[in-house]
PDB file of C-alpha atoms in Angstrom:
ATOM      1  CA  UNK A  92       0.000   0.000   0.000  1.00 65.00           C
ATOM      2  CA  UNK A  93       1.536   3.449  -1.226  1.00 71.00           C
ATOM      3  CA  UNK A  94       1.638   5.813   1.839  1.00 92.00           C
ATOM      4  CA  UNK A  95       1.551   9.216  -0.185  1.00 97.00           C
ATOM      5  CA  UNK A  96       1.282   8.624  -4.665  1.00 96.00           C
ATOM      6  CA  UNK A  97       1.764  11.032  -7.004  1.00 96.00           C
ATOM      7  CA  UNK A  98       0.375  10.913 -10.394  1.00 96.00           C
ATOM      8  CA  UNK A  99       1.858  11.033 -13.286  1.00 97.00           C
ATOM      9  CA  UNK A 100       5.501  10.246 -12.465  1.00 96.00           C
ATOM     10  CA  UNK A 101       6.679  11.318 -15.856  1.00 97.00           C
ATOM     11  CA  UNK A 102       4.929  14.725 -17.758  1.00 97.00           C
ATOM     12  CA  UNK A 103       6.384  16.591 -20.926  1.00 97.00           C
ATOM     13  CA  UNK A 104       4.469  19.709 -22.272  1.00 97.00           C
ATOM     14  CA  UNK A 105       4.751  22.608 -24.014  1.00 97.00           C
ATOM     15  CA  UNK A 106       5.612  26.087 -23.163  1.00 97.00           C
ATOM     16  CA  UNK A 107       2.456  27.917 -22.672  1.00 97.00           C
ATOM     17  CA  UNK A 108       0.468  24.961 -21.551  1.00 97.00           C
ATOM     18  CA  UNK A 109      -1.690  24.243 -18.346  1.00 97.00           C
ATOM     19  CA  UNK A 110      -1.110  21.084 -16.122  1.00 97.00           C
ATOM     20  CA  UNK A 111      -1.784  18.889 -12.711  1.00 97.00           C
ATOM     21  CA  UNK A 112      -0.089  16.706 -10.810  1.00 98.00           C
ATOM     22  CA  UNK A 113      -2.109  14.792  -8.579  1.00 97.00           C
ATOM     23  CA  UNK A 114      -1.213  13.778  -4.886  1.00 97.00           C
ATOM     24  CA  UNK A 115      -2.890  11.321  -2.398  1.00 97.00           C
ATOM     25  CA  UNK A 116      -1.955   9.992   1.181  1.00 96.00           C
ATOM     26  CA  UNK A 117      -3.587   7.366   2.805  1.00 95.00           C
ATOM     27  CA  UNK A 118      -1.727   8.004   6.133  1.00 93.00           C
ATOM     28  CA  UNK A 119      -4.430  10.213   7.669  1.00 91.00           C
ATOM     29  CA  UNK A 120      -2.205  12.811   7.978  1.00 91.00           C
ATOM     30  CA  UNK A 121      -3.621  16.386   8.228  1.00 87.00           C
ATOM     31  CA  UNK A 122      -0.692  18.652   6.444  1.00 89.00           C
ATOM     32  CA  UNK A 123       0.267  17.999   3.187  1.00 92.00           C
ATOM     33  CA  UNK A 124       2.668  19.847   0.747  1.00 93.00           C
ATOM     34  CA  UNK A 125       4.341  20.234  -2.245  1.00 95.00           C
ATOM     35  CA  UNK A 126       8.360  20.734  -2.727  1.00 95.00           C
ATOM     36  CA  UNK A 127      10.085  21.338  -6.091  1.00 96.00           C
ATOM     37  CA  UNK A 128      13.530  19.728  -6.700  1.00 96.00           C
ATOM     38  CA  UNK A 129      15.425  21.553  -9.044  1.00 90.00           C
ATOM     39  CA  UNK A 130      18.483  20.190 -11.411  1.00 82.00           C
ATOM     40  CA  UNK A 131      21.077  21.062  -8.431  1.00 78.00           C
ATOM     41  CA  UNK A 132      19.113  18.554  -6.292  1.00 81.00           C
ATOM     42  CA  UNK A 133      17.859  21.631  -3.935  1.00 87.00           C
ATOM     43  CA  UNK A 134      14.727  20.627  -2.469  1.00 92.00           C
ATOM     44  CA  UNK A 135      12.251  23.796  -1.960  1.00 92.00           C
ATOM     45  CA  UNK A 136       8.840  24.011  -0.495  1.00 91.00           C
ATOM     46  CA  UNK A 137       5.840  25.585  -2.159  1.00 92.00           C
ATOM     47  CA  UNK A 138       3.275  25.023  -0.098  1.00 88.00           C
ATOM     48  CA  UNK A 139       2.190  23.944   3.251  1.00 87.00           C
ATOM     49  CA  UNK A 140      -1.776  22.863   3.849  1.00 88.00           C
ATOM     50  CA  UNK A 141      -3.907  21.967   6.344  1.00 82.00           C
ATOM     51  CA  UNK A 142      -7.790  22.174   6.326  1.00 71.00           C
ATOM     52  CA  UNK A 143      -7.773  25.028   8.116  1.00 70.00           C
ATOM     53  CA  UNK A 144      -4.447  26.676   6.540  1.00 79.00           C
ATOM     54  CA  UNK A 145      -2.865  27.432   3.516  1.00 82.00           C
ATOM     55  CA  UNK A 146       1.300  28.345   3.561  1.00 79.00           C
ATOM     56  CA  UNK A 147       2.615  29.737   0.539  1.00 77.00           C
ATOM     57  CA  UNK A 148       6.212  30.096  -0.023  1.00 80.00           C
ATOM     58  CA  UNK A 149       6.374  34.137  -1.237  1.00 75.00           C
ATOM     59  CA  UNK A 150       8.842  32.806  -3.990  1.00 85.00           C
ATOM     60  CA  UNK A 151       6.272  30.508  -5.480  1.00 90.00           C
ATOM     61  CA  UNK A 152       4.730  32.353  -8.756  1.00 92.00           C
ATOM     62  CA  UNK A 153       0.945  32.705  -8.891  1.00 92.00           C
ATOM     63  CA  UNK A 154       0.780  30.440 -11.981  1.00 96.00           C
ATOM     64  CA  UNK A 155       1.220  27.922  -9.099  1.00 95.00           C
ATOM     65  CA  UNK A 156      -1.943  26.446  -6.942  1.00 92.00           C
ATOM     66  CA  UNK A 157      -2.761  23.735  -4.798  1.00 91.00           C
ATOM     67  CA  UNK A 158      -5.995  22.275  -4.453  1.00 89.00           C
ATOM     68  CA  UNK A 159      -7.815  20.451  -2.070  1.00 89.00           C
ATOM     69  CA  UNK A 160     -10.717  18.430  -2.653  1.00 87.00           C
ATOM     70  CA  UNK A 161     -10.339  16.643   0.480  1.00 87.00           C
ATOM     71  CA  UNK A 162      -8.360  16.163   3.796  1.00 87.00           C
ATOM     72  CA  UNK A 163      -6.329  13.186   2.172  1.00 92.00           C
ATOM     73  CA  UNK A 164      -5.692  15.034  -1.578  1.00 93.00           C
ATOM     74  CA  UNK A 165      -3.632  17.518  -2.495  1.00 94.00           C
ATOM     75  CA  UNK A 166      -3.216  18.516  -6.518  1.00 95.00           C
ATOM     76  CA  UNK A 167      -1.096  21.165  -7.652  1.00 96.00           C
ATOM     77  CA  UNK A 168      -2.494  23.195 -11.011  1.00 96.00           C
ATOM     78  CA  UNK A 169       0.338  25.000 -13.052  1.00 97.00           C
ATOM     79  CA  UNK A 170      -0.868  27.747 -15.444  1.00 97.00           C
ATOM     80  CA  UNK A 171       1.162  29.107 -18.513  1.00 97.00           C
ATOM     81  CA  UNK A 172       4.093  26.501 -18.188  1.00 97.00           C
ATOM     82  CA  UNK A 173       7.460  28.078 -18.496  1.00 97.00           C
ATOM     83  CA  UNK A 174      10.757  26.012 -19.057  1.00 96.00           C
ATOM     84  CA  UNK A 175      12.305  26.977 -15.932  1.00 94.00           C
ATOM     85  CA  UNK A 176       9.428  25.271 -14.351  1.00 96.00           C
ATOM     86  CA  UNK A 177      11.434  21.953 -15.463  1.00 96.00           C
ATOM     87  CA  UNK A 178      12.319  19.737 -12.206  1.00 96.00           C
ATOM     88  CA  UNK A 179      10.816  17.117 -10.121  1.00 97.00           C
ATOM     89  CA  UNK A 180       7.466  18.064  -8.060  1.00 98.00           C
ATOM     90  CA  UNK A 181       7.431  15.672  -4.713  1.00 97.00           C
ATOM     91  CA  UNK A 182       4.257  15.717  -2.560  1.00 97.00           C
ATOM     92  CA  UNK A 183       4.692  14.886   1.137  1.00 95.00           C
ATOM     93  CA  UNK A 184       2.387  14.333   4.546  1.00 94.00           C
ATOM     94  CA  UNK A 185       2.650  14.720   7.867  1.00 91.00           C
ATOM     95  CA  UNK A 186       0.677  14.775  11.621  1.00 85.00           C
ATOM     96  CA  UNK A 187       0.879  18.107  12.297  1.00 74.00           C
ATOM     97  CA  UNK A 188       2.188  17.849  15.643  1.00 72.00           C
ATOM     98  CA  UNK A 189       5.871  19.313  16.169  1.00 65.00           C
ATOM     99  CA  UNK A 190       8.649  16.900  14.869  1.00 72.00           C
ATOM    100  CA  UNK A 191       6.531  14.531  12.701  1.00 82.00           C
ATOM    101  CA  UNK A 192       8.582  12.950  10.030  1.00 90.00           C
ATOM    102  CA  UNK A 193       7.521  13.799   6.148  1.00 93.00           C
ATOM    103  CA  UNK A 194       6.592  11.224   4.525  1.00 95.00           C
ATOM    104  CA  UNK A 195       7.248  11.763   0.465  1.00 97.00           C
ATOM    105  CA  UNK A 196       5.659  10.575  -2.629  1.00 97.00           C
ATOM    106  CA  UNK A 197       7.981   9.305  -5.727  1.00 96.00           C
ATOM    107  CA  UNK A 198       8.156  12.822  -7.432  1.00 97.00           C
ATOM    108  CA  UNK A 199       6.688  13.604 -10.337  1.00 98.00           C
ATOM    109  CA  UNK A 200       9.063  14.808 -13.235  1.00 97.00           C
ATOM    110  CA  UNK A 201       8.149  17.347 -15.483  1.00 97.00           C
ATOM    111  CA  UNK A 202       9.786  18.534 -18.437  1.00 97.00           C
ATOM    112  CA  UNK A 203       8.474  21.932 -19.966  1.00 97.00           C
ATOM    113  CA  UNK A 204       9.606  22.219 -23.613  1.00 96.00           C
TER     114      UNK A 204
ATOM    115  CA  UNK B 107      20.019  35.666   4.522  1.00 76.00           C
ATOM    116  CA  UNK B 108      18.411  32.008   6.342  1.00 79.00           C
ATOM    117  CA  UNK B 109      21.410  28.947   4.667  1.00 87.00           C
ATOM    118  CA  UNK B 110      20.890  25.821   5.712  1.00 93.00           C
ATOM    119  CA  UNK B 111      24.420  24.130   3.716  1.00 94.00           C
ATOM    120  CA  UNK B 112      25.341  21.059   3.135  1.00 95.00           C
ATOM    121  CA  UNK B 113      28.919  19.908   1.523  1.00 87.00           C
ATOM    122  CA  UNK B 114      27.631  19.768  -2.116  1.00 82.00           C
ATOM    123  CA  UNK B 115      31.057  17.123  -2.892  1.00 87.00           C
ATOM    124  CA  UNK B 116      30.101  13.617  -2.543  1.00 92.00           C
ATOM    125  CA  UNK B 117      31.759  11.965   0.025  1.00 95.00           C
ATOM    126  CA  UNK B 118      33.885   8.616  -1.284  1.00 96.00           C
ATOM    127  CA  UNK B 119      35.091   6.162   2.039  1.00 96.00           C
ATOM    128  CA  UNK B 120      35.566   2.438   2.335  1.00 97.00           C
ATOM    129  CA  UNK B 121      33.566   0.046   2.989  1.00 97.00           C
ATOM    130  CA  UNK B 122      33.599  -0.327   6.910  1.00 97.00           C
ATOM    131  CA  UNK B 123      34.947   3.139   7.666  1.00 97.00           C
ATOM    132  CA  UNK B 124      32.599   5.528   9.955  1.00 97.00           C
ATOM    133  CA  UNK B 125      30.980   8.402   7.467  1.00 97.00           C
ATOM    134  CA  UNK B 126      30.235  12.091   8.413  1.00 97.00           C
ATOM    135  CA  UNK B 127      28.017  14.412   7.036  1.00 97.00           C
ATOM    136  CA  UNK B 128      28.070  18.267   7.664  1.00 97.00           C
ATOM    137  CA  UNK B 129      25.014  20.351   7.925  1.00 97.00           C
ATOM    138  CA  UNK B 130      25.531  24.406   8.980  1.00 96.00           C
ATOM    139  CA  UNK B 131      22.805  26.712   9.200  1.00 94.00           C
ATOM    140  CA  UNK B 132      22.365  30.819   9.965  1.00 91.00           C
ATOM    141  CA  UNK B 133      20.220  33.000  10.949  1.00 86.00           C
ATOM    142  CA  UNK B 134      17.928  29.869  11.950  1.00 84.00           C
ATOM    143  CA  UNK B 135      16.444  29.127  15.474  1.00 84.00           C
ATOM    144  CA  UNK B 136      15.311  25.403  15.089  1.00 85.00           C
ATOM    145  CA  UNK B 137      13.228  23.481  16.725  1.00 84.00           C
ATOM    146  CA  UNK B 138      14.426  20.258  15.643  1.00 89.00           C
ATOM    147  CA  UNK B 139      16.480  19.234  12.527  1.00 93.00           C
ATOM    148  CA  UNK B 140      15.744  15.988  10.819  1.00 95.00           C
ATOM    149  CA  UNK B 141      17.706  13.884   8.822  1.00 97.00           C
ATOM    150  CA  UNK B 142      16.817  12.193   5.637  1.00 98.00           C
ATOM    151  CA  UNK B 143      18.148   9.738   2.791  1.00 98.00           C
ATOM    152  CA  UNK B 144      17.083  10.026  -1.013  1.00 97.00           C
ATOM    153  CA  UNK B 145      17.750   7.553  -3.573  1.00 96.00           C
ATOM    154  CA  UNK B 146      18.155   8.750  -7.148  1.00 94.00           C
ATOM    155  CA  UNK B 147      14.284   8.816  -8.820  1.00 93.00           C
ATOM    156  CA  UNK B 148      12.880   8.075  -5.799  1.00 95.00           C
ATOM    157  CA  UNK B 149      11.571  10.908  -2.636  1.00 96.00           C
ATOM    158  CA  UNK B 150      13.500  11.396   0.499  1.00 97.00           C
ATOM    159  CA  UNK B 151      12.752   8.560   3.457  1.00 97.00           C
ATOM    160  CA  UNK B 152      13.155  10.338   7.116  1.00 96.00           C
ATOM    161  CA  UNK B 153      15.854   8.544   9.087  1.00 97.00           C
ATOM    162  CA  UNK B 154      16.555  10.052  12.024  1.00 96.00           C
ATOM    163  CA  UNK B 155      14.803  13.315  14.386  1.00 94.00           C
ATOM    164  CA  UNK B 156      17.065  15.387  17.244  1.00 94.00           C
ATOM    165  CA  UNK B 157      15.592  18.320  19.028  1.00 91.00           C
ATOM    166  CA  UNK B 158      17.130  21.813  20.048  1.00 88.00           C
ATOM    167  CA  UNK B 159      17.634  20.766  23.431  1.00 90.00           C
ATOM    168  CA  UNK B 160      18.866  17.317  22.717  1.00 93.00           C
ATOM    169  CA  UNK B 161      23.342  16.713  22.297  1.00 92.00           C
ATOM    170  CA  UNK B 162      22.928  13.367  20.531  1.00 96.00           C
ATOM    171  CA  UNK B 163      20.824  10.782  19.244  1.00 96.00           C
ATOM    172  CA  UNK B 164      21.011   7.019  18.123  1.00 96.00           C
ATOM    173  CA  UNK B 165      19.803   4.722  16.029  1.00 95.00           C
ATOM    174  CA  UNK B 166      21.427   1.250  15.169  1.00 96.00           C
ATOM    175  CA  UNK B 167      24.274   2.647  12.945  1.00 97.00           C
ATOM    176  CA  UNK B 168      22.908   5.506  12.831  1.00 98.00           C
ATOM    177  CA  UNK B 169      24.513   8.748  14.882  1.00 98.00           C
ATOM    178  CA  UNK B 170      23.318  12.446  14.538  1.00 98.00           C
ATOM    179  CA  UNK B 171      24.015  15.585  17.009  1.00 97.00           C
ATOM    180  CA  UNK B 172      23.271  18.840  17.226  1.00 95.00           C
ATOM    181  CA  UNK B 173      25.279  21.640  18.454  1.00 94.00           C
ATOM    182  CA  UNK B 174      23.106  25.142  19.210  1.00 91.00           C
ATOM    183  CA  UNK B 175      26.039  27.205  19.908  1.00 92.00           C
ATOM    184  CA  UNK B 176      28.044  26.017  16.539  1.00 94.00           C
ATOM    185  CA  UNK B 177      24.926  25.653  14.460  1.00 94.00           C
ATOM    186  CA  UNK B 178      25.578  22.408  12.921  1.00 96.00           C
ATOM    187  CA  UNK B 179      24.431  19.018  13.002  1.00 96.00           C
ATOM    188  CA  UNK B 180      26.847  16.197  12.395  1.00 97.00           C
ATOM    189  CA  UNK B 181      25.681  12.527  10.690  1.00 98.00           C
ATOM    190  CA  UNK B 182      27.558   9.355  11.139  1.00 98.00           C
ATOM    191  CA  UNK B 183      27.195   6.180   9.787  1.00 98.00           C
ATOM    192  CA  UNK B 184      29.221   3.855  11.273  1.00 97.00           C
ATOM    193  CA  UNK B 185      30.828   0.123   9.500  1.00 97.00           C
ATOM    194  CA  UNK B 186      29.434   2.083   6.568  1.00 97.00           C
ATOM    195  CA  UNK B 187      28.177  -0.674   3.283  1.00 97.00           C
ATOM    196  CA  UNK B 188      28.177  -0.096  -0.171  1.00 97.00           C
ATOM    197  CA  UNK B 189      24.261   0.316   0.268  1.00 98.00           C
ATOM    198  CA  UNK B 190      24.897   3.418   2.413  1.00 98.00           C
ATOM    199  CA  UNK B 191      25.072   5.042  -0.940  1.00 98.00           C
ATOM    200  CA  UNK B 192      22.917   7.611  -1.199  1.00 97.00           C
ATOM    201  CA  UNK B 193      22.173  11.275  -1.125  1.00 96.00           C
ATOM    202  CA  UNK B 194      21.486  12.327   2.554  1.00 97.00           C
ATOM    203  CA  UNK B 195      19.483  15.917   3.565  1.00 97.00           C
ATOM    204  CA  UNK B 196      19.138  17.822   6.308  1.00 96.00           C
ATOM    205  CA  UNK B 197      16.091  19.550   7.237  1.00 95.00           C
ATOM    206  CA  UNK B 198      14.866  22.216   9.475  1.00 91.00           C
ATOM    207  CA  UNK B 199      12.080  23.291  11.501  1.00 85.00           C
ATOM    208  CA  UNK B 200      12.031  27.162  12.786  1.00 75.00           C
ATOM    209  CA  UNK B 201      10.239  27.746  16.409  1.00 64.00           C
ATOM    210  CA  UNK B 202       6.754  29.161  15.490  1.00 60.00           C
ATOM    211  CA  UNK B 203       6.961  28.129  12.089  1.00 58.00           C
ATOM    212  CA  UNK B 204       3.666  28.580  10.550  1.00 56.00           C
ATOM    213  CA  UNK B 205       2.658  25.592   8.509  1.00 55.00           C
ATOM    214  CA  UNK B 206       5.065  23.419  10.251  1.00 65.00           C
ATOM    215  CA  UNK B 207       7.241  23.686   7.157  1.00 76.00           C
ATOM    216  CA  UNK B 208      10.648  22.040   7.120  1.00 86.00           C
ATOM    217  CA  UNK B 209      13.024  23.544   5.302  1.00 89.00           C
ATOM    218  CA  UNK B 210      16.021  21.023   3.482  1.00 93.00           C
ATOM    219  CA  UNK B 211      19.462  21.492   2.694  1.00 94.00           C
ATOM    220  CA  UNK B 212      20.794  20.976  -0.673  1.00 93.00           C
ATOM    221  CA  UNK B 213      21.938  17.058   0.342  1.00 95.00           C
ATOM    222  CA  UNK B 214      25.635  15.328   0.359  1.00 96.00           C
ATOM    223  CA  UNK B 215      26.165  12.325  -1.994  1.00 96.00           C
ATOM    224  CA  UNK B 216      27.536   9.506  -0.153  1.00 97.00           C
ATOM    225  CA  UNK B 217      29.494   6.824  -2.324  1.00 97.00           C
ATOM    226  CA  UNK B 218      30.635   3.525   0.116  1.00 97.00           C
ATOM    227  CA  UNK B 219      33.199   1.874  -1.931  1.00 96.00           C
ATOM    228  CA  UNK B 220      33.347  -2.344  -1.493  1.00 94.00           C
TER     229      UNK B 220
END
């Protein structure tokens, strides 16, 4: 049983072009994000969200959104694809008491063309 | 400016030799730091957790402390094996950190020779 999946694990698109990435856990957890890992391996978070909370890093562009359906989802929409938007997109969860462990999805690698 | 740095040279040993990994931060006050390991194409898998008012913490071969006063937190792997290869990350939490958001280092590439 996958603790936190990401789909798809592979995306190419155009410049220009709108896409998702979707992102489940099945931990129960009740804070979920989104990091971006760039070519240099640097892992940087986007968001942070709760149902009662949404964190957003201020270096994130707008073209980026999460969205929540429910407690246990969390998608990311990306408008207007640019190609320095390139990189690996990893979803994690977490208990949102302090020092819970993140637990990470497989990534998600997009290439912007 | 908030660094978290780690040594962005991989780090070749021996099989069987001890391994350390460096991770300096400024202009953070943590809460805890966490350790984790990442596998190429796969996501990073938590290893180890040490709090601000904790010296040292263990965990089979497994070593990590945490020095306030220096800012850094040191990782050993001890009788280190060729499947110790990996990239391993640091990670902090600030105190009052809205979101609960941990913030990661850029990693150090571990390569365990046989």
């Amino acid at each position: 049983d996958t603790a936190v999946s990401q789909t798809p694990k592979y995306l190419v698109t155009q410049m220009g072009n709108d896409k998702s990435i979707k992102c489940e856990q099945n931990l129960g957890h009740d804070t979920m994000y989104w990091y971006k890992q760039d070519s240099k391996k640097f892992l940087k978070i986007m968001f942070s969200y709760n149902n009662k909370e949404l964190i957003i890093n201020e270096t994130v562009p707008n073209r980026f959104s999460p969205k929540s359906p429910d407690k246990a989802h969390l998608n990311l929409h990306i408008n207007s694809l640019e190609l320095g938007d390139s990189a690996v997109y990893f979803c994690a969860s977490r208990r949102r008491e302090a020092g819970g462990e993140l637990f990470f999805g497989e990534g998600s690698r997009l290439t912007v063309l | 400016s908030q660094k978290i740095e780690q040594n962005s040279e991989a780090l070749n040993i021996q099989e069987g030799k001890t391994a350390t990994l460096t991770c300096n931060y400024t202009n953070y006050s943590p809460a805890y730091l966490q350790w984790y390991r990442q596998d190429p194409g796969r996501g990073p898998v938590f290893l180890l957790l040490i709090r601000e008012n904790e010296k040292e913490k263990r965990k089979e071969r497994l070593k990590v402390t945490f020095d306030t006063t220096l800012k850094q937190s040191l990782f050993h792997i001890t009788a280190s094996q060729p499947a110790d290869s990996a990239t391993y990350l640091c990670a902090l939490a600030q105190n009052n950190n809205a979101g609960n958001m941990l913030t990661f280092g850029g990693g150090t590439r571990l390569m365990v020779k046989p």
